[in-house]
Coordinates of N, CA and C in Angstrom, one line a residue:
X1 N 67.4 104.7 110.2 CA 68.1 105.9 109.8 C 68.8 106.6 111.0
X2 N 69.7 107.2 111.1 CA 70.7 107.8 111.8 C 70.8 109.2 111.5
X3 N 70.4 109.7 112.5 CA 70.4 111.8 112.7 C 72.2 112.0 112.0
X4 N 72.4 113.0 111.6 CA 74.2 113.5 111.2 C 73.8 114.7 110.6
X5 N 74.9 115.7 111.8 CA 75.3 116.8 111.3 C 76.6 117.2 111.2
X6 N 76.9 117.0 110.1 CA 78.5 117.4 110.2 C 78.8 118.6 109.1
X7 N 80.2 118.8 108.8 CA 80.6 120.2 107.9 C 81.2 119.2 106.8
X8 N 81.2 119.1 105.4 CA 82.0 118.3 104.4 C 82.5 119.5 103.9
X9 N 83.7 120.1 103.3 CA 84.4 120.9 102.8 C 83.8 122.3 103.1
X10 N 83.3 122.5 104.0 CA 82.8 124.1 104.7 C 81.8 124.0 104.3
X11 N 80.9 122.9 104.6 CA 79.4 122.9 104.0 C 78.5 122.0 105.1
X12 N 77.7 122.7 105.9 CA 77.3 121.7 107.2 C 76.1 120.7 105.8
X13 N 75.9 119.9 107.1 CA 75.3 118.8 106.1 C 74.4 118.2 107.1
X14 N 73.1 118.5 107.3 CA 72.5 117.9 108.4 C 71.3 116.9 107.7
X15 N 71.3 115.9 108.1 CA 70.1 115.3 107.8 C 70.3 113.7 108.3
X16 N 69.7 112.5 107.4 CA 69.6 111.4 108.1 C 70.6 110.2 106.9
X17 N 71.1 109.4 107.3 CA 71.9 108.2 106.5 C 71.5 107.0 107.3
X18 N 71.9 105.8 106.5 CA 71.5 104.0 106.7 C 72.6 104.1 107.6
X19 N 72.5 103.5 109.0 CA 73.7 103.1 109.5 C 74.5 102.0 109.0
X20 N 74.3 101.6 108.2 CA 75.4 100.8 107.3 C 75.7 101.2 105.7
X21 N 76.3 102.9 105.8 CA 76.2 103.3 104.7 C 77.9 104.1 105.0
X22 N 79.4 103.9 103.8 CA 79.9 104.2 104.4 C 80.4 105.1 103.5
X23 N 81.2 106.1 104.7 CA 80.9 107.4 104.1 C 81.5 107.7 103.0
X24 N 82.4 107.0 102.2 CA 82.8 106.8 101.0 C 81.9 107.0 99.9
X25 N 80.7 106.1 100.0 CA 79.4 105.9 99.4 C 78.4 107.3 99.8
X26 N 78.5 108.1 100.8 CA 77.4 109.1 101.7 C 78.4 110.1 100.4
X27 N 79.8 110.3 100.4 CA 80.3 111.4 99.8 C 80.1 111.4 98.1
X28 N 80.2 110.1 97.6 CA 79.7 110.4 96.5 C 78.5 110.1 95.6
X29 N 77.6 109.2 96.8 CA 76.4 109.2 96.3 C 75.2 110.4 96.3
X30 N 75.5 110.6 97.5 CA 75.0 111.7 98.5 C 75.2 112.9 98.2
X31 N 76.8 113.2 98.2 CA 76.6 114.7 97.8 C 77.8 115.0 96.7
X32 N 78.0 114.1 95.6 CA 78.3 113.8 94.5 C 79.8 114.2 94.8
X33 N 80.2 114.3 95.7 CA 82.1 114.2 95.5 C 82.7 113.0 95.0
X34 N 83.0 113.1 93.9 CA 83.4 112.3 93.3 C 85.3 112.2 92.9
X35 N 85.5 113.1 93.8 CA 87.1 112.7 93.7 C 87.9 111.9 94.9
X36 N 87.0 111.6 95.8 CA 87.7 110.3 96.7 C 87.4 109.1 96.1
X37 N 88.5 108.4 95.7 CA 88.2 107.2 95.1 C 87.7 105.6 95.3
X38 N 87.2 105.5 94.9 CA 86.5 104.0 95.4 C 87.4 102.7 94.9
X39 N 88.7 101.8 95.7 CA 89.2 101.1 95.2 C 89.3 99.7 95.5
X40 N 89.9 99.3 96.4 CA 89.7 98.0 97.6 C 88.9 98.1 98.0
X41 N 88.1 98.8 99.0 CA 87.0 98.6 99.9 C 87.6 97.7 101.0
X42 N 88.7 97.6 101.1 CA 88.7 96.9 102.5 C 90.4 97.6 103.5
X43 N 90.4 98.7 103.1 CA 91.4 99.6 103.4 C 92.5 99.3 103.5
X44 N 93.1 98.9 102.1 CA 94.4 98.8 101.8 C 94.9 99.7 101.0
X45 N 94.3 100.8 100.2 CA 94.6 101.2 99.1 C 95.3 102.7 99.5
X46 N 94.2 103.3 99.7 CA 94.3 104.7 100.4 C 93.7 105.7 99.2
X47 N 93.2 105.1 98.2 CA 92.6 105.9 96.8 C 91.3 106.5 98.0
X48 N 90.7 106.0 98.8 CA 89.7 106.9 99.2 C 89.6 107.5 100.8
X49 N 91.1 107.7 101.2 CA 91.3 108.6 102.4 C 90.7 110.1 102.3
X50 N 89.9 110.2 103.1 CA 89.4 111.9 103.6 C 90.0 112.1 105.0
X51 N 89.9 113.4 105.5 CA 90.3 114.1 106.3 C 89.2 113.9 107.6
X52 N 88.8 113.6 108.7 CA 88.2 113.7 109.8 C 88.3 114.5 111.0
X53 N 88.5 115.8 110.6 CA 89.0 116.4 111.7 C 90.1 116.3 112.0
X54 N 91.3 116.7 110.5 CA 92.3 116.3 110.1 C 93.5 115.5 110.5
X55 N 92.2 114.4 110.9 CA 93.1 112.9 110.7 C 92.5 112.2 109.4
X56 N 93.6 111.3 108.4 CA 93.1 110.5 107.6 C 92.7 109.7 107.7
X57 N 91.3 109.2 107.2 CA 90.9 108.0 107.4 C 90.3 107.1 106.2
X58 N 90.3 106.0 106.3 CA 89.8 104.9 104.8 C 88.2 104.9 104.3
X59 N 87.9 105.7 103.7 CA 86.1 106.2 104.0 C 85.6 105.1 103.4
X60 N 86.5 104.3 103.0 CA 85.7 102.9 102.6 C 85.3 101.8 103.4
X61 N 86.0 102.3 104.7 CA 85.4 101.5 105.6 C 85.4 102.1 106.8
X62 N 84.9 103.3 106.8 CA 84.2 104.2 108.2 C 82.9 104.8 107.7
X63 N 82.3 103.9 108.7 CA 80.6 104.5 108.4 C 80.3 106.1 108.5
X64 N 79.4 106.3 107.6 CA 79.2 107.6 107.5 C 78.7 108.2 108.7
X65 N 77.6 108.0 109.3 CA 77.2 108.3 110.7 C 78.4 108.7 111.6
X66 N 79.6 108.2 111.4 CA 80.3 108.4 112.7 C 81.3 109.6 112.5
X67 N 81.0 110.6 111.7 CA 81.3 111.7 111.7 C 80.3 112.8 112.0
X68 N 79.4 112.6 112.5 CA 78.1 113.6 113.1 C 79.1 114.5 113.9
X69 N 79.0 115.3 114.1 CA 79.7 116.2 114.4 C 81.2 116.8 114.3
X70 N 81.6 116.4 113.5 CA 83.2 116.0 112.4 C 83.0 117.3 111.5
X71 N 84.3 117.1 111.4 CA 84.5 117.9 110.0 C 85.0 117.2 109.1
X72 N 84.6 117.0 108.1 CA 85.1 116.3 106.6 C 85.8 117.1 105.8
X73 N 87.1 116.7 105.5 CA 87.7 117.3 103.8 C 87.8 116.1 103.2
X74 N 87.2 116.8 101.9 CA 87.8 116.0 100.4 C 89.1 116.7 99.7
X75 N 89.5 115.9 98.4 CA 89.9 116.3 97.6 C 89.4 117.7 96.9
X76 N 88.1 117.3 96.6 CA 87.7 119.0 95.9 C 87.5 120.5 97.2
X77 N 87.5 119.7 98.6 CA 87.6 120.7 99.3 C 88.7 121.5 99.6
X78 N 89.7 120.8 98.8 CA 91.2 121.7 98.9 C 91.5 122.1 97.6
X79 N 90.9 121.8 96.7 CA 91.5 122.6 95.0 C 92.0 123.5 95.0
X80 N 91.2 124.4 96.1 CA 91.3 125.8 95.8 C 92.8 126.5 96.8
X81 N 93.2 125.0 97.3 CA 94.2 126.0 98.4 C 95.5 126.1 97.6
X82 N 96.4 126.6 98.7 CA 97.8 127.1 98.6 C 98.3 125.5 98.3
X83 N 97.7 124.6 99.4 CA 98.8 123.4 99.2 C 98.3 122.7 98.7
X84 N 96.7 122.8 98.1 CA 97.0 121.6 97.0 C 97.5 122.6 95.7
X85 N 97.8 123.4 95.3 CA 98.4 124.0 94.4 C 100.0 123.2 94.3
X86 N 100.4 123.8 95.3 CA 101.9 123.5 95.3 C 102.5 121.8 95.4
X87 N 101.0 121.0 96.1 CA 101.5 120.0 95.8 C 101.1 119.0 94.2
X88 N 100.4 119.6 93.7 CA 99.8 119.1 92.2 C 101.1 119.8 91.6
X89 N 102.0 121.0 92.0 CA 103.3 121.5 91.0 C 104.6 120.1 91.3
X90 N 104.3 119.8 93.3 CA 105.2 118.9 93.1 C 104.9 117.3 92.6
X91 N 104.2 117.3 92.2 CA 104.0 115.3 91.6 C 104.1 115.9 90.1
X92 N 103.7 116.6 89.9 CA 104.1 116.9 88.4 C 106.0 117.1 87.9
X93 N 106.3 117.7 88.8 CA 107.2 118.2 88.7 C 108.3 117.1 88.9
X94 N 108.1 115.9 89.8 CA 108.7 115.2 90.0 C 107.9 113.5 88.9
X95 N 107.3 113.7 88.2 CA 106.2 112.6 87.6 C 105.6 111.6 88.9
X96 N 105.2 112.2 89.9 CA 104.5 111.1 90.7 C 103.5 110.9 90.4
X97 N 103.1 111.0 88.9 CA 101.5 110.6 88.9 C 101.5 110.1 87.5
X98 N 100.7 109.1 87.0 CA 100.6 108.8 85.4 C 98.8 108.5 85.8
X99 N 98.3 107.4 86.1 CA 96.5 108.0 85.7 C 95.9 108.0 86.9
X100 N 96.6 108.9 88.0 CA 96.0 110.0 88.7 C 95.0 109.4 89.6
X101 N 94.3 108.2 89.6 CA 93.9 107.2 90.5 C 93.7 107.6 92.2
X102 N 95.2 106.9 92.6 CA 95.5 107.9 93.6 C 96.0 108.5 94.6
X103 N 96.0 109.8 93.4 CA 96.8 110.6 93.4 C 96.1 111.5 94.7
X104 N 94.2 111.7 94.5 CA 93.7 112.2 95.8 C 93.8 111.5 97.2
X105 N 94.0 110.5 97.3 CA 94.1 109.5 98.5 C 95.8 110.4 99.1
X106 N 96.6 110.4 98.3 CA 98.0 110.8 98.1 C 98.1 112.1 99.3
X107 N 97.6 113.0 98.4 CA 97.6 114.6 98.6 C 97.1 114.7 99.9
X108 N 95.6 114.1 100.0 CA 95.1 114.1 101.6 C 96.1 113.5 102.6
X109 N 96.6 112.5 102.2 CA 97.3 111.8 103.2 C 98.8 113.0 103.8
X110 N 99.3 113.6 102.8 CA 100.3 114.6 102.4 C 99.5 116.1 103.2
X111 N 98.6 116.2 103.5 CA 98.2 117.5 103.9 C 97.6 117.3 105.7
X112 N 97.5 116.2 105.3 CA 97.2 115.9 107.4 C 98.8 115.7 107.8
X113 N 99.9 115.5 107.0 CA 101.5 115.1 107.5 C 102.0 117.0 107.1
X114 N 101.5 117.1 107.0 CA 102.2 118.8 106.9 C 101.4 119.2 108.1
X115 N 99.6 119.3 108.0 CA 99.1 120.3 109.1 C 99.4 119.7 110.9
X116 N 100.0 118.5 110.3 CA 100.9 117.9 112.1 C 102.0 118.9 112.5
X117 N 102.5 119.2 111.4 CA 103.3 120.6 111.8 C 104.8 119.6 112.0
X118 N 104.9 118.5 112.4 CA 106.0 117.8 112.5 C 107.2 117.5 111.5
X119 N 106.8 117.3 110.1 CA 108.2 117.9 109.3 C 108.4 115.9 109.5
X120 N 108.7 115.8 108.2 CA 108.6 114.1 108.1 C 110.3 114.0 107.5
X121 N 111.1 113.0 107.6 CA 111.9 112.4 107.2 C 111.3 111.1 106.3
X122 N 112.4 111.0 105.1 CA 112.2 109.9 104.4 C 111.3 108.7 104.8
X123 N 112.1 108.2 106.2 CA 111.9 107.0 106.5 C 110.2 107.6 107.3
X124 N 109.9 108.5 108.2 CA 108.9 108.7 108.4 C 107.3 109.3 107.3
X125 N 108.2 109.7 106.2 CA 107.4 110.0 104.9 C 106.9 108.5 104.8
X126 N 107.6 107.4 104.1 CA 107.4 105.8 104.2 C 106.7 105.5 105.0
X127 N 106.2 105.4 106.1 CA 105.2 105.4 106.8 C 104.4 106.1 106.9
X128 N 104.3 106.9 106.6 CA 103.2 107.9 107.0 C 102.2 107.7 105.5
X129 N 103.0 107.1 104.1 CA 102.3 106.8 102.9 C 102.1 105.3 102.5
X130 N 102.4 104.8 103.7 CA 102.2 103.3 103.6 C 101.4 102.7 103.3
X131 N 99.9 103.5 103.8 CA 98.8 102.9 103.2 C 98.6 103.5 101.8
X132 N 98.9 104.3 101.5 CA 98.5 104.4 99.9 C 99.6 103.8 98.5
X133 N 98.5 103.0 97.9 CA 99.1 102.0 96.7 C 99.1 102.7 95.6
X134 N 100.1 102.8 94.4 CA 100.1 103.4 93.2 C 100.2 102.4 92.5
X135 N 100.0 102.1 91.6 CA 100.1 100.6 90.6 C 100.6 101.3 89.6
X136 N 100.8 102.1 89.0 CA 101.7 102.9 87.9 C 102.8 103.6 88.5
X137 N 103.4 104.3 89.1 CA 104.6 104.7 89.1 C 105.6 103.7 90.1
X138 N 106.9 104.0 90.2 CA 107.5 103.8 90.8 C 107.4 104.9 92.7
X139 N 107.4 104.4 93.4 CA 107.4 105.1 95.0 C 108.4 106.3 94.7
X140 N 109.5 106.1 94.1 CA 110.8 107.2 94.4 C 109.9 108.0 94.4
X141 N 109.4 108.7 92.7 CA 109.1 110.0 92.5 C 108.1 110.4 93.2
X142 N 107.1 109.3 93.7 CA 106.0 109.7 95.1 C 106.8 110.6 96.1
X143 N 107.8 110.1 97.0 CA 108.5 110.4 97.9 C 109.1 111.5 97.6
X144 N 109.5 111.9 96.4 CA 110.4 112.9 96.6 C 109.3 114.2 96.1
X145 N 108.1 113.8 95.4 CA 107.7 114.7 95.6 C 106.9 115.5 97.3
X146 N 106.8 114.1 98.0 CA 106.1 114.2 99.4 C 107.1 115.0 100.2
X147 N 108.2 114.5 100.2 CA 109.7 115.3 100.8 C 109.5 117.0 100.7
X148 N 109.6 116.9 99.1 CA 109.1 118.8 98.4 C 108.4 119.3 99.3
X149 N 107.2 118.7 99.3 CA 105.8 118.9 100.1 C 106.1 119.3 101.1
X150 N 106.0 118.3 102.0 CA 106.7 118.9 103.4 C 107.7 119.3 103.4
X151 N 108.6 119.7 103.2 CA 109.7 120.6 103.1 C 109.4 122.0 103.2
X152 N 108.8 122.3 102.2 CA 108.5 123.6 101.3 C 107.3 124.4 102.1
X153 N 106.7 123.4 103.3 CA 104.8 123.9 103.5 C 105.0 124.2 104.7

């Protein structure tokens, strides 16, 4: 077992995990977040990107332990904000979502490219969502809602 204190959505979290436990598994077994999604497992997808001290990262394959001292966001640790508001108006608004899968991998990835403060162009949107796979829509409506996003934030 392995000491970890870290914060998950403004909530310190101290106690002990398997050093081969990753934190994908620590977030929703552990402390029942169940809106990062569990898809590949071998970090292609981006259904289960969280925030690290707002860099994104593939929680399906970063061990839990190695955020001891980190700060964690999920998906449910932003519901309540400004920008995941406005960005759930823009994938709607633009249909970038049919069964929502993921859509949280999406949004996280979309909220570390805004709090860069850098302002993304197309071709840098396209990269910056590269790692995340949607198997139901088409990319356009992804991007232009991401564009919105950053645009507008």
């Amino acid at each position: 077992m392995i000491r970890m204190d870290t914060v998950v959505n403004g909530t310190r979290f101290v106690g002990e995990v398997e050093a081969n436990v990753w934190l994908l598994d620590f977030l929703r077994d552990e402390l029942g977040l169940t809106g990062t999604k569990r898809s590949c497992d071998v970090q292609v997808c981006g259904s289960c990107t969280v925030l690290v001290d707002g860099r994104p990262v593939s929680s399906c394959t970063f061990l839990a332990h190695e955020v001891d001292g980190a700060v964690v966001e999920t998906i449910e640790g932003i519901r309540e904000s400004d920008f995941y508001q406005d960005a759930e108006s823009a994938f709607v608004r633009h249909a970038a979502v049919q069964c929502g899968f993921c859509t949280p991998g999406l949004v996280m990835t979309l909220k570390a490219i805004v709090e860069d403060g850098e302002g993304a162009d197309e071709a840098q949107l396209r990269r910056s969502l590269s790692g995340n796979l949607c198997r139901c829509t088409g990319y356009r409506s992804i991007l232009d809602a991401a564009a919105e996003i950053v645009r507008e934030s």
